Short mmCIF file of C-alpha atoms in Angstrom, two decimals:
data_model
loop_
_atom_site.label_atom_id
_atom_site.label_comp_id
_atom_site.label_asym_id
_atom_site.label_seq_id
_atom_site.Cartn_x
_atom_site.Cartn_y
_atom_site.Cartn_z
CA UNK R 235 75.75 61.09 97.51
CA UNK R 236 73.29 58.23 96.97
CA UNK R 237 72.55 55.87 100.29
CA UNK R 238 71.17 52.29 99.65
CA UNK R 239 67.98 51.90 101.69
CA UNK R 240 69.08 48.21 102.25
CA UNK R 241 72.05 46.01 102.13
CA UNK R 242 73.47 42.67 102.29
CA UNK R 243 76.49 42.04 105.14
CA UNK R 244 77.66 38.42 105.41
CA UNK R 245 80.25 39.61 108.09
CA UNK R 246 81.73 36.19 109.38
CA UNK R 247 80.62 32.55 109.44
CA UNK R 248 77.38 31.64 110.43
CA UNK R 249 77.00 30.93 114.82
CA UNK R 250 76.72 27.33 115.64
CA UNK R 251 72.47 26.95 115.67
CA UNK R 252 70.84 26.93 118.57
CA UNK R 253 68.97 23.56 116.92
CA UNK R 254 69.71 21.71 114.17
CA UNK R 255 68.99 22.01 110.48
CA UNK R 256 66.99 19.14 110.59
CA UNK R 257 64.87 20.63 113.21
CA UNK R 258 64.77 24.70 111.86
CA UNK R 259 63.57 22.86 108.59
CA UNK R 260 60.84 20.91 110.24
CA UNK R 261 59.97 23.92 111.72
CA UNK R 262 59.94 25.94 108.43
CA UNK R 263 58.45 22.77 106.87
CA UNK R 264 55.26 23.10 109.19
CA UNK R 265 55.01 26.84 108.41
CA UNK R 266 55.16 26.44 104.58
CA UNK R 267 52.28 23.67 105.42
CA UNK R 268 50.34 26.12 107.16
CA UNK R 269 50.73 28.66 103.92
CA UNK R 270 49.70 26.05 101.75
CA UNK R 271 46.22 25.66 103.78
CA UNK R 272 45.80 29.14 104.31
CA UNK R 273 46.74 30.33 100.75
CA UNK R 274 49.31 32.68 101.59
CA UNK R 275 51.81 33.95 99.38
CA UNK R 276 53.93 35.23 101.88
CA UNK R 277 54.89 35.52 105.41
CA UNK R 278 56.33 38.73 107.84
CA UNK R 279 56.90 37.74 110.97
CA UNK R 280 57.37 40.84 113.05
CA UNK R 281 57.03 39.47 117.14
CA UNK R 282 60.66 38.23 118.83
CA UNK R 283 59.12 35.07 119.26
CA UNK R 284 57.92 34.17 116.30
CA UNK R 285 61.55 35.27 114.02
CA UNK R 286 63.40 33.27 116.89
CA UNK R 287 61.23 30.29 116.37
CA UNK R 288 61.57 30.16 112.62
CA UNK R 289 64.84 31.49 112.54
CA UNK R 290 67.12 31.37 115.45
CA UNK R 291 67.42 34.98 115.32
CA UNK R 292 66.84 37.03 118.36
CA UNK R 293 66.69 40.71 117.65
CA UNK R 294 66.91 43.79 120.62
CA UNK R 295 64.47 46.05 119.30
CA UNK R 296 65.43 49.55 120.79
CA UNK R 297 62.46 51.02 118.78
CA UNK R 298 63.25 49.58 115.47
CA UNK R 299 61.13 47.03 113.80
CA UNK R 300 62.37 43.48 112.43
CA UNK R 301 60.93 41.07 110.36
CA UNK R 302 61.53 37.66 108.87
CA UNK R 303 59.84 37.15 105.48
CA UNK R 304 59.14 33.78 104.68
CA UNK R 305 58.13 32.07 101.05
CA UNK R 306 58.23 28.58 99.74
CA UNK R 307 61.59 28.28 99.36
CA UNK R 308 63.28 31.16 101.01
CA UNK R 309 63.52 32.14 104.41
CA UNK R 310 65.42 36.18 104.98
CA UNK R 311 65.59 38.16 108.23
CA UNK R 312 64.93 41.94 108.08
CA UNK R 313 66.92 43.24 110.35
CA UNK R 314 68.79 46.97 111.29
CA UNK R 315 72.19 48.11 110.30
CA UNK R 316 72.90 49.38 114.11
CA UNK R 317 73.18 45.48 114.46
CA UNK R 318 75.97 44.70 112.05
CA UNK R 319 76.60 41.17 110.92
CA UNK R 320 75.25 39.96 113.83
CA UNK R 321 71.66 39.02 112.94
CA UNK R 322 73.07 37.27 109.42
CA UNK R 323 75.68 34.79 112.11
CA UNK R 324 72.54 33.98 113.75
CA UNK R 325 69.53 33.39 111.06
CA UNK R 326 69.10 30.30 109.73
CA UNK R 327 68.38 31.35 106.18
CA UNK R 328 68.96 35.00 104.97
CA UNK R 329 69.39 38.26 106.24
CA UNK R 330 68.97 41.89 104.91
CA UNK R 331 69.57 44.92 106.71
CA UNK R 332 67.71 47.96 106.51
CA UNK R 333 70.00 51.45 106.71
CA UNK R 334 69.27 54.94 108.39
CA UNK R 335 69.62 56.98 105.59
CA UNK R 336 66.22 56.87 104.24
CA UNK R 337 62.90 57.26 106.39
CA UNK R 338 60.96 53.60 106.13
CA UNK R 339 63.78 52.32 104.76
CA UNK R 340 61.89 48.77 106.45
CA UNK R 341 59.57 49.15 105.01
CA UNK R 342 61.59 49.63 101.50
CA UNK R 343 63.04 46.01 102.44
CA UNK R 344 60.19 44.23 102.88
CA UNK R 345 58.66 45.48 99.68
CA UNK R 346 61.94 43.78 98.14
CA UNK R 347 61.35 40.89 99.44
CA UNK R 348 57.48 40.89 98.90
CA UNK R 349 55.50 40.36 94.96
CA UNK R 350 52.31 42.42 94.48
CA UNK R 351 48.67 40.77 94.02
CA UNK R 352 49.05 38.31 96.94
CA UNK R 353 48.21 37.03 100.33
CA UNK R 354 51.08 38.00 103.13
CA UNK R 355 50.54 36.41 106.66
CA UNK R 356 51.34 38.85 109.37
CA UNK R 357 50.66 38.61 113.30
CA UNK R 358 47.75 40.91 113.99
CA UNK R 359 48.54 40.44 117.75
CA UNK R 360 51.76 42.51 117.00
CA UNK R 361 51.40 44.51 114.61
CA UNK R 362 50.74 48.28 115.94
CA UNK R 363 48.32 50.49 113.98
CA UNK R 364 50.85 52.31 112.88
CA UNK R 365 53.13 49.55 111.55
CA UNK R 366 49.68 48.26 109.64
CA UNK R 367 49.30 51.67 108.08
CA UNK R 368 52.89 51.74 106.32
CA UNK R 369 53.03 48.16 105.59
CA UNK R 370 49.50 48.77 103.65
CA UNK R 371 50.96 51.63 101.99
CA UNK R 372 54.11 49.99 100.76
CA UNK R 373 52.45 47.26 99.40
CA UNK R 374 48.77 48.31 98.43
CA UNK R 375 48.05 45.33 96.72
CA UNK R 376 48.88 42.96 98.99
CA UNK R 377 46.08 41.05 101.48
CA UNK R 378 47.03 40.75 104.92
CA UNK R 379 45.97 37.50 106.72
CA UNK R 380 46.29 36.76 110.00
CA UNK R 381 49.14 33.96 110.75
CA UNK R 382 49.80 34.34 114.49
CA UNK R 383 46.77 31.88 115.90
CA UNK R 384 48.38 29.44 113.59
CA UNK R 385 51.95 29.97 114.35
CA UNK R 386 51.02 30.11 118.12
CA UNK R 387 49.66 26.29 117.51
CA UNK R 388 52.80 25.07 116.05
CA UNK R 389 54.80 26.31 119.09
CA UNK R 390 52.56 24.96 121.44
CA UNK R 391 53.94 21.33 120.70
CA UNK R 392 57.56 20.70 121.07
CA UNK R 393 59.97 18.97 119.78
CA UNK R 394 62.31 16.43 120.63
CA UNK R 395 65.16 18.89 120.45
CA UNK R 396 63.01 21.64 122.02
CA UNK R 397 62.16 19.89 125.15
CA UNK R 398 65.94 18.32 125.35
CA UNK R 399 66.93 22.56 126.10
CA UNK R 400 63.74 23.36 128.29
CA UNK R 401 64.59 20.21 130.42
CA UNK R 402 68.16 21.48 130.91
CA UNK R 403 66.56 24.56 131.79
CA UNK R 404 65.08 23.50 134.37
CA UNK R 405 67.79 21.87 135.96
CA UNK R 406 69.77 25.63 135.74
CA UNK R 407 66.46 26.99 137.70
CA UNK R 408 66.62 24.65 140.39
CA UNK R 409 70.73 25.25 140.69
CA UNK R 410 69.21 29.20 141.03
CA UNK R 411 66.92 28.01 143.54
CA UNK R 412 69.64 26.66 145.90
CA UNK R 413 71.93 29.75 145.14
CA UNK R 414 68.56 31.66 146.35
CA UNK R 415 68.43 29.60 149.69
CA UNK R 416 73.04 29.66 150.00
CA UNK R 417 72.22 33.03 149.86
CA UNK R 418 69.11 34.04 152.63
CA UNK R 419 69.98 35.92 155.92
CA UNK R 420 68.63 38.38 158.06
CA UNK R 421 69.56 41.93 156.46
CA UNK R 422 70.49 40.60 152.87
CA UNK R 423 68.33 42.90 150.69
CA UNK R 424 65.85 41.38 147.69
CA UNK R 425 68.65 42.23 144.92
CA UNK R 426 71.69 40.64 146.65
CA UNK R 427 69.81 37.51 146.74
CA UNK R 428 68.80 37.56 142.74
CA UNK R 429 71.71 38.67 142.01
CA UNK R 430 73.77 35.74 143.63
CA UNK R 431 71.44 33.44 141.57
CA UNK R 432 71.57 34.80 138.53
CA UNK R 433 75.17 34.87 138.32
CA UNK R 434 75.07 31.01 139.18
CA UNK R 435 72.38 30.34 136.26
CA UNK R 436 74.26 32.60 133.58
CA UNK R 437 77.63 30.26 134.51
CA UNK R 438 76.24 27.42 134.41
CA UNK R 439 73.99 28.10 130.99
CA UNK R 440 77.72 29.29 129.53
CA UNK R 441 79.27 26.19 130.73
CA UNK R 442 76.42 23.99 129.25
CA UNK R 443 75.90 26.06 125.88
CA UNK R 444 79.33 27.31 125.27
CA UNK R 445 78.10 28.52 122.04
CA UNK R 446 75.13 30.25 123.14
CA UNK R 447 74.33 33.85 123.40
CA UNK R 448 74.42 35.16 127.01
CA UNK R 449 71.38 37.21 127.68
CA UNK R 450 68.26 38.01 129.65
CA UNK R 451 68.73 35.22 132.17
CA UNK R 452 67.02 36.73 135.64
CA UNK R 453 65.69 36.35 139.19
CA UNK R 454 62.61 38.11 140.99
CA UNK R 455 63.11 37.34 144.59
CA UNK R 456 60.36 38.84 146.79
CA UNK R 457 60.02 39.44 150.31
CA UNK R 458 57.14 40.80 152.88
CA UNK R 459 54.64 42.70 150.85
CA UNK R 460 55.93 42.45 148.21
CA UNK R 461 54.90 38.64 147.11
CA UNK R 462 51.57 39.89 146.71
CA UNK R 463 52.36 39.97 142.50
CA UNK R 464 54.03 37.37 140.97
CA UNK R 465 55.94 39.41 138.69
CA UNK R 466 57.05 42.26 141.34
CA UNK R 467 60.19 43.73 140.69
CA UNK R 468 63.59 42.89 142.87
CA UNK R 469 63.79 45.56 145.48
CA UNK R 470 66.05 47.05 148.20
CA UNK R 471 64.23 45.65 150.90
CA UNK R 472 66.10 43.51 153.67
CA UNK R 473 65.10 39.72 155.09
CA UNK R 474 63.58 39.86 158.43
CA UNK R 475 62.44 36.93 160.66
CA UNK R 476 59.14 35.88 159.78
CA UNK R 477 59.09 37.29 156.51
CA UNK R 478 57.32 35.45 153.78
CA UNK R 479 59.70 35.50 150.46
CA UNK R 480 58.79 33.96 146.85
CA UNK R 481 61.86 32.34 145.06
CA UNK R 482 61.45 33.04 141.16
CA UNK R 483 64.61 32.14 139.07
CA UNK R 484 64.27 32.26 135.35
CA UNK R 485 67.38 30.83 132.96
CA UNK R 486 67.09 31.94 129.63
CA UNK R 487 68.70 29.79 127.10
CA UNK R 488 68.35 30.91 123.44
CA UNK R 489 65.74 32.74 123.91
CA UNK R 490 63.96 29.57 125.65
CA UNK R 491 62.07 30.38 129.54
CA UNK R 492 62.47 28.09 132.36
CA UNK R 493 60.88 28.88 135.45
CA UNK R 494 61.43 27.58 139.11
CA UNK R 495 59.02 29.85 141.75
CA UNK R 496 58.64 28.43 145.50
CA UNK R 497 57.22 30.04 148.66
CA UNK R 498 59.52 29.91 151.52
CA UNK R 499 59.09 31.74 155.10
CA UNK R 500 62.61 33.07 157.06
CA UNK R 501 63.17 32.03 160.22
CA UNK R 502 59.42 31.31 161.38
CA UNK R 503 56.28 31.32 160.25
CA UNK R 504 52.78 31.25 162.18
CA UNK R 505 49.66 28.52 162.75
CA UNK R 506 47.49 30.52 159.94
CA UNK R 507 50.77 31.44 157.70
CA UNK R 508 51.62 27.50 157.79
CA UNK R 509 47.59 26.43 156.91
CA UNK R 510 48.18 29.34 153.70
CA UNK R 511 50.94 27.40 152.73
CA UNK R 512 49.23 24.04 153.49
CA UNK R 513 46.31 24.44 151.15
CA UNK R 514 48.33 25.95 148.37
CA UNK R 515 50.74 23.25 148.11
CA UNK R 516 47.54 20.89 148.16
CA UNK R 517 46.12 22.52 145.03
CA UNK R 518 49.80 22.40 143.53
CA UNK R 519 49.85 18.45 144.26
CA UNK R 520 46.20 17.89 142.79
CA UNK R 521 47.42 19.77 139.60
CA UNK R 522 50.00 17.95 138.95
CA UNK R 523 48.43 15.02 139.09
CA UNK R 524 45.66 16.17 136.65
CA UNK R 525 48.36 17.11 133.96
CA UNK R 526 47.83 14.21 131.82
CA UNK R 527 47.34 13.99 127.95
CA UNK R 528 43.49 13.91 127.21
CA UNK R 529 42.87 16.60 129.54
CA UNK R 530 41.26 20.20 128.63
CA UNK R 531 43.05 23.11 130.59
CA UNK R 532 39.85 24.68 131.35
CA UNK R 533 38.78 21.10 133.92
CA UNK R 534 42.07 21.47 135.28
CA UNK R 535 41.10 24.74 136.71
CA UNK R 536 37.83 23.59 137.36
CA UNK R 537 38.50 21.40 139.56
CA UNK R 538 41.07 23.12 141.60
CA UNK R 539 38.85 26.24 142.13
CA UNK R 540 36.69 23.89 143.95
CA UNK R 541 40.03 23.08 146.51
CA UNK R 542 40.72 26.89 147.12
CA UNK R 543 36.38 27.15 147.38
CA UNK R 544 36.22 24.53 149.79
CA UNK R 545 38.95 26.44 152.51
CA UNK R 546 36.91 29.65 151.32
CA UNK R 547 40.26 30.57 149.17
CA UNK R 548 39.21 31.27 145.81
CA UNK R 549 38.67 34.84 146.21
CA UNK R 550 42.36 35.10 146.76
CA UNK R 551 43.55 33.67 143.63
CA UNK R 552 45.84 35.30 141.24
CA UNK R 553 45.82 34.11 138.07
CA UNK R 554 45.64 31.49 135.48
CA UNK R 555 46.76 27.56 137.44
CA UNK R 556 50.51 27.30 134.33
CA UNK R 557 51.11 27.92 131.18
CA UNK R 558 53.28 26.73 128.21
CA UNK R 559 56.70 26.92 127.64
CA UNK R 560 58.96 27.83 125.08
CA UNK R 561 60.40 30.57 122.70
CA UNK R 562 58.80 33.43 125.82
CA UNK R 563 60.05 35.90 128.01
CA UNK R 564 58.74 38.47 130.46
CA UNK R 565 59.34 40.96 127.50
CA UNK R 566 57.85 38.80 124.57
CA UNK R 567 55.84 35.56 123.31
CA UNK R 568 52.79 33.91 125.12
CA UNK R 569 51.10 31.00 123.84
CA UNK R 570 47.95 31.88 125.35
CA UNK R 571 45.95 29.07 124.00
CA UNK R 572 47.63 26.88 126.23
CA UNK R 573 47.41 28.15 129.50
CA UNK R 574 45.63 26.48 132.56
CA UNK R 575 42.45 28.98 132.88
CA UNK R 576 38.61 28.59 132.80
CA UNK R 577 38.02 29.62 129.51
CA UNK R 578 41.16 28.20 127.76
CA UNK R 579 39.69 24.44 125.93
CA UNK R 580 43.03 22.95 124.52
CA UNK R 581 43.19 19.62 124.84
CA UNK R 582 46.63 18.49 126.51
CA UNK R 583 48.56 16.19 124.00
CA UNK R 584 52.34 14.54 123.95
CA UNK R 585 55.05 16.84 124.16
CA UNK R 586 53.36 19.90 125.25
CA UNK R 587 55.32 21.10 128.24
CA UNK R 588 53.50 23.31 130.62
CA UNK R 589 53.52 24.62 134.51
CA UNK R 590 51.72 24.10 137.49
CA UNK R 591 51.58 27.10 139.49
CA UNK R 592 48.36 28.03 141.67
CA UNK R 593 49.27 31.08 143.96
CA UNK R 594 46.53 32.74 146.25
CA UNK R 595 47.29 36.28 147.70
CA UNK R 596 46.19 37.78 151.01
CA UNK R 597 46.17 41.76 151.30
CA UNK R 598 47.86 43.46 154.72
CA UNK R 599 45.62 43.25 156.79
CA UNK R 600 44.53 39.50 157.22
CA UNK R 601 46.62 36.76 159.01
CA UNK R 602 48.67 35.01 157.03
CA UNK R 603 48.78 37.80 154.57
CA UNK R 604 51.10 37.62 152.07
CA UNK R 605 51.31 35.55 148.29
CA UNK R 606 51.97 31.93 148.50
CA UNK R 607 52.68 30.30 144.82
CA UNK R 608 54.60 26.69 144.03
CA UNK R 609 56.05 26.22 140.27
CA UNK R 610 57.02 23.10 138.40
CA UNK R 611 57.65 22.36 135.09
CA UNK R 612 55.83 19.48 132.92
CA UNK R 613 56.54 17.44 130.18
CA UNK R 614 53.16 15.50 128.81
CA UNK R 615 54.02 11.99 127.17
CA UNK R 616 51.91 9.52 125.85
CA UNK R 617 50.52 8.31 128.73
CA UNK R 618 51.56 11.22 131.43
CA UNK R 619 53.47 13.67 132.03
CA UNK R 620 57.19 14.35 133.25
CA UNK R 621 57.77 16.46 136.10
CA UNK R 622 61.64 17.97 135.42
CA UNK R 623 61.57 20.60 138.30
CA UNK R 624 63.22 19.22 140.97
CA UNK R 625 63.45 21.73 143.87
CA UNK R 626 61.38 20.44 146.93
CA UNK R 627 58.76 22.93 148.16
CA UNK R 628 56.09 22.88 150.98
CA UNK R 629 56.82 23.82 154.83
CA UNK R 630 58.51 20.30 155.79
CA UNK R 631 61.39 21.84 153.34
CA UNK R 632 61.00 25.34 152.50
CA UNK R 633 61.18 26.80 155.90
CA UNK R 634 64.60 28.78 155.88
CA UNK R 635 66.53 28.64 159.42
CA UNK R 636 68.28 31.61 160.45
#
């Protein structure tokens, strides 16, 4: 019996888009630009972010690799048969599936899709060694050229359309942030809390996109010791007066991250616990003030180093001061040229939207110890910047009564 190694299955009509086609062909219209400059025959996207962005096609992985192979005039998801119809509902453009029957059948796909003697943009930054060795081998003729600092630059500004869904998004993390707080009380465990607020963020993301796929929406609420990372897992742990607890509620809407994150303290908290909280929400203030279109990320963290240096803080800082938003998740995607760190020299420009977020941690052991971190969300205009998180935070607010 003979087993195609690929196949076409146009089961059903096409999902409503996440954006419209207006905007998917800008999108593919800056890509083809981007070709054009670069000389590049073709394109295989292989990261979630980057097919999502260029096709509104979000693929689950499970160990099996997808692509979206781009040209200048078509645009064709590769995707697996274990996922029916349901990648070709959701691409804007094409879709073929790769079978089972075959080893590499993916491989066997993209070669379909692919001419010899050319130039194929892939994303280095993805692409395992492995998955470099058999695309090489399928198509030995074939330059690969790296795409995904490129692509990466195109995301980093968004659209009208974009930036309609990412403010929405963060009015569904601030509805998760009062869920959070509805929730609190002495002997509630870490999950019970997330769990409450992520079951108010899917409904209302379902209510708002009725359309929409419902996935990967998600909470990390922290208590105690376990603030000390920013992205700690949920735990069993119980609320106790006095604890410190971090409030982290992410709604994921078509494959789009909003983020709200707030310290809060239970019941109490003491003189030095109070001055922690003091100083960070300081830095957070100066931040967002210096969010402003003209300035590089790398003076933005500059100059609030010299806040934490100046209360003999900076030792205790955690990371990076925000970072852009967009097609990301804690799974996939990073725009990591346009984050808020010393070595980072993008210039902020009009409709980038990015975060403010300075956290400082103090190991067991000191007073006060614990991880204090504030989170908003920014839109840059022409002439400033939006602030669309609306949650308050600082001690005068974010001091939970029992």
């Amino acid at each position: 019996m003979s087993l195609p190694r690929f196949i076409t299955l146009p089961n059903g009509d096409k999902a409503k888009p996440t954006f419209s086609e207006s905007e998917m062909t800008r999108r593919l219209g800056g890509l083809r630009q981007t070709m054009e400059t670069m000389k590049l025959d073709w394109v295989l996207f292989t990261s979630m972010h980057n097919i999502h962005y260029y096709s509104d096609f979000l693929y689950c992985s499970f160990g099996r690799p997808y692509g979206l192979v781009v040209d200048g005039q078509r645009s064709i998801s590769v995707s697996a048969n274990i996922d029916g119809g349901q990648p070709y509902r959701r691409t804007f453009g094409e879709n073929l599936i790769y079978t089972d029957w075959q080893q590499d059948n993916y491989y066997h796909a993209v070669k379909s899709l692919v001419g010899s003697g050319g130039r194929l943009g892939v994303e280095f930054d993805h692409l395992t060694l492995a998955a470099q060795y058999k695309l090489t081998a399928a198509l030995p003729d074939v330059e690969l050229v790296d795409i995904a600092p490129a692509t990466m630059r195109q995301r980093m500004v968004k659209s009208d359309e974009e930036i309609a869904l990412i403010r929405e998004g963060a009015r569904i993390a601030d509805a998760g942030g009062w869920a959070c707080i509805e929730a609190i009380a002495e002997g509630v465990p870490e999950y019970e809390i997330a769990a409450h607020a992520t079951t108010s963020m899917v409904r209302e993301i379902a209510r708002t996109y009725p359309d929409s796929e419902i996935r990967d929406t998600w909470v990390w609420f922290q208590s105690g010791l376990n603030t000390d990372g920013a992205h700690n897992p949920v735990t069993t742990r119980c609320i106790r007066k006095g604890d410190i607890l971090s409030l982290n509620c992410f709604p994921m809407i078509a494959g789009y991250y909003t983020a709200l994150e707030r310290t809060l303290f239970f019941a109490s908290a003491t003189e030095r616990e109070l001055a922690l909280w003091e100083i960070n929400c300081e830095v957070h203030r100066r931040g967002l003030e210096l969010i402003r279109p003209g300035a590089r990320c790398c003076d933005i963290a500059n100059e609030l180093n010299e806040i934490y240096l100046s209360h003999d803080l900076l030792q205790y800082r955690s990371f990076g001061y925000g970072h852009s938003f967009g097609v990301l998740s804690h799974y996939y995607g990073r725009e990591a040229g346009l984050e808020l760190r010393e070595d980072i020299e993008t210039v902020l420009q009009a409709n980038m939207v990015v975060s403010m977020e300075p956290m400082i941690t103090l190991p067991q052991g000191l007073a006060g110890a614990g991880g204090y971190r504030e989170h908003d969300i920014l839109v840059l205009t022409t002439d400033g910047a939006d602030n669309i998180t609306g949650f308050p935070f600082g001690p005068e607010h974010n001091l939970i009564a029992a």
